[in-house]
Amino acid sequence: MTAPHGFSVSRYAPERGTIAKLTARDSMVRRLDWPILLSSLALSFIGSLLVWSATRGRTELNQGDPYYFLFRHALNTGIGLALMIGTVWLGHRTLRGAVPILYGISILLILAVLTPLGATINGAHAWIVIGGGFSLQPSEFVKITIILIMAMLLAAKVDAGDQVHPDHRTVAKALALAALPMAIVMLMPDLGSVMVMAVIVLGVLLASGSSNRWILGLIGAGVAGAVAVTALGLLDEYQINRFAAFANPELDPAGVGYNTNQARIAIGSGGLYGAGLFNGHQTSGQFVPEQQTDFIFSVAGEELGFLGGGLIILLIGVILWRACRIARETTELYGTVVAAGIIAWFAFQSFENIGMALGIMPVAGLPLPFVSYGGSSMFAVWVAIGLLQSIRVQRPITA
């Protein structure tokens, strides 16, 4: 049989087969959560423009190359995408068996920060300098391993059908394993990361169906711990000053309150539509320190205005909404708990980052997911997206 225009049917069949496989109802392409993927890519793209705007005139940072940070942010995003693809390919269930190994590696990495291998950046001794201008912040990956190790323990007997909810002994083990890396990170000190980890632990416990006594106890322990840390003087002076400036913004406007005050001026000057990309006076004048990382939202507020800042918040909201759907639709507690931990992480860290730029949260040195410059943060959030996608891809298909 001859097809139209003289081509044989056999020459058409492979192409139709490939397309059919990609568009089949059970194909990975169809089963991916595209709103999450597209929203994450959009945030990374917006972030690359904002990072470029914040650094193109900073010759003391960009080594005389205005495209230096733009290229590196794009490179970090590309590596992050590769990590996401690898995570989806391996699958969260396969990674479940490797969680103890990953946990051990993360402990070794954060312990390495406390050795001469560690470096201090922006007041936090939380980095390992690799060389060639690259550095690693292990605490970003600890957020993932805390989620995975707790989910593995809390869901083991429930997914096996032996229990309806995790028992007290299992919850105690999970909390102990989460407390160890948190205590080490606190010694750096990296208070911002510890705050995120505490919220992750709370979100994981809530999603696992653990007894409310553990939730209330955890909140009480957090309050007691904060009081003890303050009373024992475990916080560095710059951390205490940040909280003091948050409580009283006029306390030292030219000192510890400078960053927040300048960020609020930048955001307020943007109005509804913003001054336009690369046209922000606060940004081009370099009035806001760390504008490519912690205070990246001030660039968005000044140059893209309320609409641009609102778009960033909307895209983050889409990711959280779809992640909630993934957590609700999965049939295994392990997947639900992993998704819930990621939701708690992204929600709190985004709120804290944007909130400190607006002056409604204390400065804690946390990046805005996907948007702020930073390789470790970018890699970690894309691995988290890979976990969410894996949970969705591997869920049963309903009729």
XYZ file of N, CA, C and O in Angstrom, residues 16-145:
520
model
N 4.750 8.454 13.894
C 3.475 8.385 14.615
C 3.654 7.639 15.934
O 3.068 7.984 16.943
N 4.496 6.595 15.927
C 4.726 5.841 17.150
C 5.389 6.671 18.217
O 5.028 6.608 19.389
N 6.385 7.480 17.824
C 7.082 8.330 18.785
C 6.141 9.361 19.385
O 6.119 9.571 20.604
N 5.378 10.020 18.535
C 4.433 11.024 19.020
C 3.387 10.383 19.919
O 3.012 10.933 20.966
N 2.929 9.209 19.515
C 1.917 8.511 20.313
C 2.447 8.169 21.700
O 1.736 8.288 22.701
N 3.712 7.750 21.756
C 4.306 7.423 23.048
C 4.410 8.655 23.944
O 4.173 8.605 25.142
N 4.805 9.780 23.352
C 4.974 11.005 24.134
C 3.650 11.565 24.629
O 3.583 12.180 25.689
N 2.594 11.355 23.842
C 1.292 11.940 24.196
C 0.344 10.931 24.830
O -0.804 11.270 25.124
N 0.800 9.694 25.020
C -0.054 8.680 25.641
C -0.414 9.090 27.058
O 0.329 9.820 27.731
N -1.551 8.607 27.508
C -2.062 9.016 28.830
C -1.122 8.624 29.962
O -1.052 9.295 30.989
N -0.369 7.536 29.769
C 0.530 7.079 30.820
C 1.982 7.509 30.595
O 2.890 7.045 31.286
N 2.237 8.403 29.626
C 3.603 8.852 29.360
C 4.062 9.828 30.437
O 3.253 10.515 31.057
N 5.374 9.895 30.642
C 5.920 10.795 31.650
C 5.647 12.257 31.284
O 5.389 13.087 32.160
N 5.685 12.562 29.985
C 5.442 13.936 29.547
C 4.046 14.393 29.934
O 3.845 15.501 30.444
N 3.061 13.526 29.713
C 1.678 13.870 30.057
C 1.470 13.924 31.571
O 0.643 14.691 32.068
N 2.210 13.126 32.312
C 1.973 13.015 33.751
C 2.740 14.049 34.566
O 2.487 14.197 35.760
N 3.689 14.733 33.958
C 4.377 15.811 34.661
C 3.392 16.910 35.046
O 2.402 17.140 34.361
N 3.679 17.579 36.139
C 2.859 18.727 36.527
C 3.441 19.957 35.834
O 4.379 20.588 36.316
N 2.868 20.307 34.704
C 3.407 21.399 33.899
C 3.240 22.776 34.540
O 4.118 23.637 34.377
N 2.160 23.059 35.265
C 2.093 24.362 35.947
C 3.247 24.585 36.921
O 3.807 25.689 36.985
N 3.636 23.540 37.649
C 4.789 23.671 38.551
C 6.066 23.915 37.757
O 6.872 24.799 38.091
N 6.269 23.134 36.713
C 7.500 23.250 35.931
C 7.602 24.609 35.258
O 8.651 25.280 35.323
N 6.531 25.045 34.623
C 6.550 26.332 33.919
C 6.673 27.504 34.885
O 7.365 28.489 34.591
N 6.023 27.418 36.038
C 6.126 28.488 37.043
C 7.544 28.578 37.584
O 8.085 29.676 37.777
N 8.181 27.427 37.814
C 9.566 27.409 38.306
C 10.520 27.998 37.266
O 11.429 28.772 37.598
N 10.311 27.632 36.002
C 11.144 28.187 34.934
C 10.937 29.688 34.796
O 11.901 30.443 34.594
N 9.685 30.136 34.920
C 9.391 31.574 34.823
C 10.064 32.340 35.948
O 10.638 33.420 35.737
N 10.026 31.798 37.161
C 10.685 32.456 38.292
C 12.194 32.524 38.078
O 12.825 33.549 38.367
N 12.781 31.440 37.559
C 14.222 31.439 37.311
C 14.590 32.452 36.230
O 15.635 33.119 36.314
N 13.739 32.585 35.201
C 13.993 33.554 34.140
C 13.888 34.987 34.678
O 14.757 35.831 34.404
N 12.837 35.260 35.442
C 12.695 36.587 36.053
C 13.879 36.862 36.966
O 14.436 37.964 36.982
N 14.265 35.844 37.735
C 15.402 36.005 38.638
C 16.678 36.348 37.896
O 17.473 37.176 38.357
N 16.894 35.733 36.732
C 18.110 36.023 35.962
C 18.152 37.483 35.536
O 19.214 38.132 35.582
N 17.011 38.052 35.143
C 16.952 39.465 34.752
C 17.195 40.380 35.953
O 17.906 41.390 35.849
N 16.603 40.021 37.092
C 16.761 40.852 38.287
C 18.194 40.791 38.807
O 18.762 41.808 39.223
N 18.789 39.596 38.791
C 20.184 39.448 39.216
C 21.098 40.242 38.287
O 22.044 40.909 38.734
N 20.824 40.183 36.993
C 21.617 40.929 36.017
C 21.513 42.426 36.285
O 22.526 43.142 36.292
N 20.306 42.902 36.536
C 20.118 44.320 36.807
C 20.849 44.757 38.069
O 21.437 45.841 38.115
N 20.833 43.902 39.079
C 21.437 44.251 40.367
C 22.955 44.201 40.349
O 23.604 44.812 41.210
N 23.560 43.485 39.377
C 25.003 43.258 39.420
C 25.772 43.792 38.218
O 27.002 43.831 38.261
N 25.097 44.216 37.168
C 25.828 44.588 35.954
C 26.733 45.795 36.158
O 27.730 45.966 35.440
N 26.410 46.640 37.140
C 27.257 47.800 37.413
C 28.158 47.628 38.623
O 28.894 48.552 38.987
N 28.130 46.445 39.242
C 28.925 46.199 40.448
C 30.283 45.630 40.054
O 30.515 44.432 40.108
N 31.179 46.507 39.647
C 32.488 46.052 39.165
C 33.302 45.360 40.255
O 34.163 44.534 39.955
N 33.040 45.705 41.522
C 33.781 45.058 42.606
C 33.324 43.610 42.813
O 34.002 42.823 43.483
N 32.161 43.254 42.220
C 31.638 41.896 42.342
C 31.745 41.101 41.047
O 32.011 39.901 41.068
N 31.501 41.763 39.916
C 31.393 41.024 38.647
C 32.703 40.937 37.874
O 32.710 40.519 36.717
N 33.811 41.338 38.503
C 35.132 41.222 37.893
C 35.220 41.946 36.552
O 35.940 41.536 35.637
N 34.450 43.040 36.431
C 34.487 43.846 35.228
C 33.647 43.326 34.084
O 33.619 43.917 33.003
N 32.923 42.218 34.311
C 32.080 41.634 33.270
C 30.617 41.817 33.665
O 30.143 41.170 34.603
N 29.864 42.693 32.982
C 28.471 42.941 33.358
C 27.578 41.711 33.219
O 26.486 41.664 33.793
N 28.010 40.716 32.452
C 27.220 39.491 32.256
C 27.646 38.356 33.191
O 27.118 37.245 33.092
N 28.560 38.642 34.100
C 29.148 37.607 34.962
C 28.070 36.864 35.756
O 27.965 35.631 35.710
N 27.240 37.599 36.492
C 26.225 36.971 37.337
C 25.068 36.424 36.512
O 24.446 35.437 36.905
N 24.769 37.066 35.389
C 23.716 36.554 34.517
C 24.077 35.166 34.009
O 23.250 34.235 34.048
N 25.312 35.014 33.532
C 25.753 33.720 33.029
C 25.742 32.665 34.130
O 25.271 31.540 33.930
N 26.236 33.023 35.309
C 26.308 32.053 36.401
C 24.918 31.672 36.901
O 24.684 30.516 37.279
N 23.996 32.637 36.933
C 22.628 32.323 37.356
C 21.981 31.369 36.352
O 21.293 30.415 36.742
N 22.213 31.627 35.050
C 21.687 30.739 34.020
C 22.318 29.349 34.119
O 21.638 28.325 33.952
N 23.617 29.306 34.418
C 24.313 28.024 34.585
C 23.749 27.258 35.776
O 23.499 26.047 35.690
N 23.534 27.969 36.889
C 22.957 27.337 38.074
C 21.562 26.770 37.775
O 21.212 25.677 38.229
N 20.787 27.527 36.997
C 19.452 27.056 36.624
C 19.541 25.812 35.763
O 18.770 24.852 35.945
N 20.475 25.809 34.811
C 20.654 24.642 33.956
C 21.052 23.405 34.742
O 20.524 22.306 34.519
N 21.984 23.572 35.687
C 22.389 22.440 36.531
C 21.211 21.982 37.385
O 20.990 20.778 37.580
N 20.442 22.957 37.890
C 19.267 22.621 38.682
C 18.262 21.803 37.890
O 17.694 20.828 38.398
N 18.049 22.181 36.625
C 17.138 21.421 35.765
C 17.640 19.995 35.554
O 16.848 19.040 35.553
N 18.944 19.854 35.369
C 19.519 18.519 35.203
C 19.307 17.684 36.463
O 18.991 16.482 36.383
N 19.468 18.303 37.621
C 19.228 17.594 38.881
C 17.763 17.201 39.026
O 17.449 16.115 39.528
N 16.856 18.082 38.571
C 15.433 17.749 38.619
C 15.138 16.539 37.739
O 14.429 15.606 38.155
N 15.676 16.546 36.513
C 15.450 15.433 35.589
C 16.003 14.140 36.174
O 15.369 13.075 36.116
N 17.191 14.224 36.763
C 17.786 13.044 37.389
C 16.951 12.525 38.544
O 16.798 11.311 38.715
N 16.382 13.439 39.329
C 15.542 13.043 40.455
C 14.272 12.351 39.974
O 13.853 11.338 40.535
N 13.660 12.900 38.920
C 12.448 12.277 38.362
C 12.787 10.913 37.776
O 12.029 9.943 37.943
N 13.914 10.817 37.099
C 14.318 9.557 36.478
C 14.561 8.481 37.537
O 14.122 7.332 37.382
N 15.249 8.845 38.616
C 15.487 7.886 39.691
C 14.186 7.544 40.420
O 13.909 6.395 40.734
N 13.383 8.580 40.686
C 12.120 8.378 41.379
C 12.269 8.498 42.894
O 13.287 8.069 43.455
N 11.273 9.073 43.532
C 11.340 9.266 44.981
C 11.323 7.933 45.717
O 11.867 7.820 46.814
N 10.734 6.903 45.121
C 10.710 5.595 45.776
C 12.090 4.937 45.751
O 12.496 4.289 46.716
N 12.815 5.106 44.652
C 14.185 4.595 44.589
C 15.079 5.339 45.570
O 15.899 4.724 46.272
N 14.923 6.648 45.609
C 15.725 7.458 46.531
C 15.428 7.120 47.987
O 16.264 7.326 48.863
N 14.224 6.578 48.226
C 13.841 6.220 49.601
C 14.846 5.240 50.214
O 15.180 5.337 51.396
N 15.339 4.312 49.412
C 16.305 3.352 49.918
C 17.679 3.954 50.173
O 18.470 3.398 50.947
N 17.973 5.093 49.519
C 19.283 5.733 49.679
C 19.257 6.869 50.700
O 20.281 7.520 50.904
N 18.105 7.090 51.332
C 17.974 8.222 52.255
C 18.997 8.171 53.395
O 19.622 9.193 53.708
N 19.226 7.010 54.041
C 20.240 6.993 55.113
C 21.624 7.425 54.636
O 22.350 8.117 55.370
N 21.994 7.045 53.414
C 23.290 7.447 52.862
C 23.318 8.960 52.626
O 24.297 9.639 52.969
N 22.245 9.483 52.034
C 22.171 10.921 51.782
C 22.203 11.701 53.089
O 22.843 12.768 53.170
N 21.545 11.183 54.101
C 21.538 11.829 55.419
C 22.955 11.874 55.994
O 23.405 12.905 56.496
N 23.661 10.747 55.889
C 25.032 10.709 56.405
C 25.951 11.675 55.672
O 26.782 12.353 56.296
N 25.800 11.769 54.352
C 26.617 12.694 53.567
C 26.331 14.137 53.971
O 27.259 14.956 54.109
N 25.062 14.467 54.177
C 24.707 15.845 54.555
C 25.283 16.201 55.920
O 25.721 17.334 56.140
N 25.304 15.234 56.843
C 25.900 15.482 58.161
C 27.390 15.755 58.025
O 27.948 16.689 58.647
N 28.080 14.964 57.214
C 29.514 15.159 57.007
C 29.805 16.520 56.381
O 30.786 17.192 56.749
N 28.956 16.955 55.455
C 29.170 18.238 54.787
C 29.015 19.410 55.749
O 29.825 20.346 55.737
N 27.977 19.376 56.590
C 27.803 20.502 57.513
C 28.846 20.472 58.623
O 29.226 21.523 59.150
N 29.337 19.281 58.961
C 30.439 19.210 59.920
C 31.715 19.779 59.301
O 32.521 20.418 60.004
N 31.887 19.585 57.992
C 33.066 20.113 57.310
C 33.102 21.633 57.357
O 34.182 22.240 57.348
N 31.912 22.255 57.424
C 31.850 23.715 57.500
C 32.510 24.213 58.783
O 33.087 25.305 58.813
N 32.443 23.416 59.844
C 33.001 23.816 61.134
C 34.501 23.564 61.229
O 35.121 23.872 62.240
N 35.074 23.007 60.179
C 36.517 22.774 60.124
C 37.170 23.916 59.337
O 36.478 24.820 58.850
N 38.488 23.889 59.182
C 39.147 24.924 58.361
C 38.652 24.980 56.922
O 38.936 25.955 56.209
N 37.912 23.975 56.453
C 37.355 24.016 55.095
C 36.238 25.042 54.975
O 35.922 25.496 53.880
N 35.615 25.399 56.105
C 34.492 26.327 56.100
C 34.935 27.763 55.882
O 36.078 28.138 56.148
N 33.996 28.551 55.375
C 34.267 29.964 55.107
C 33.096 30.804 55.602
O 31.949 30.339 55.630
N 33.393 32.038 55.983
C 32.370 32.965 56.467
C 31.990 33.932 55.364
O 32.847 34.601 54.788
N 30.686 33.982 55.063
C 30.155 34.900 54.063
C 28.957 35.605 54.671
O 28.033 34.947 55.158
N 28.973 36.934 54.658
C 27.875 37.740 55.208
C 27.579 37.398 56.664
O 26.432 37.344 57.099
N 28.639 37.141 57.431
C 28.478 36.920 58.863
C 28.184 35.491 59.258
O 28.241 35.151 60.436
N 27.854 34.614 58.313
C 27.512 33.227 58.619
C 28.641 32.308 58.163
O 29.036 32.321 57.001
N 29.145 31.507 59.098
C 30.186 30.541 58.770
C 29.493 29.270 58.279
O 29.429 28.249 58.977
N 28.937 29.344 57.060
C 28.046 28.287 56.566
C 28.429 27.786 55.188
O 27.644 27.103 54.543
N 29.660 28.071 54.747
C 30.019 27.780 53.362
C 31.292 26.941 53.285
O 32.142 26.968 54.175
N 31.420 26.224 52.193
C 32.658 25.535 51.832
C 33.087 26.088 50.480
O 32.347 25.989 49.496
N 34.249 26.717 50.428
C 34.750 27.300 49.187
C 35.383 26.190 48.346
O 36.310 25.513 48.780
N 34.840 25.997 47.153
C 35.313 24.932 46.263
C 36.478 25.407 45.405
O 37.406 24.667 45.113
N 36.432 26.676 45.007
C 37.455 27.219 44.128
C 36.857 27.660 42.812
O 35.747 27.252 42.449
N 37.573 28.511 42.106
C 37.083 29.004 40.826
C 35.885 29.917 40.981
O 35.092 30.064 40.046
N 35.759 30.537 42.152
C 34.623 31.425 42.390
C 33.363 30.708 42.841
O 32.321 31.334 43.007
N 33.446 29.381 43.037
C 32.279 28.605 43.442
C 32.375 28.238 44.919
O 33.464 27.998 45.454
N 31.224 28.193 45.568
C 31.154 27.784 46.964
C 29.897 26.956 47.175
O 28.960 27.008 46.368
N 29.868 26.208 48.255
C 28.763 25.309 48.553
C 28.216 25.629 49.936
O 28.980 25.816 50.888
N 26.884 25.715 50.046
C 26.229 25.918 51.332
C 25.469 24.636 51.680
O 24.326 24.441 51.261
N 26.079 23.743 52.449
C 25.476 22.433 52.716
C 24.118 22.490 53.405
O 23.304 21.571 53.239
N 23.844 23.548 54.164
C 22.575 23.623 54.881
C 21.380 23.631 53.937
O 20.272 23.234 54.326
N 21.576 24.072 52.687
C 20.480 24.050 51.728
C 20.049 22.615 51.420
O 18.864 22.334 51.259
N 21.016 21.707 51.351
C 20.698 20.311 51.044
C 20.200 19.561 52.274
O 19.507 18.549 52.150
N 20.562 20.072 53.456
C 20.065 19.463 54.686
C 18.539 19.569 54.765
O 17.872 18.692 55.312
N 17.988 20.647 54.199
C 16.525 20.802 54.194
C 15.875 19.611 53.498
O 14.844 19.099 53.952
N 16.484 19.157 52.405
C 15.943 18.017 51.667
C 16.102 16.728 52.464
O 15.162 15.927 52.566
N 17.275 16.521 53.042
C 17.506 15.260 53.748
C 16.660 15.160 55.012
O 16.251 14.054 55.387
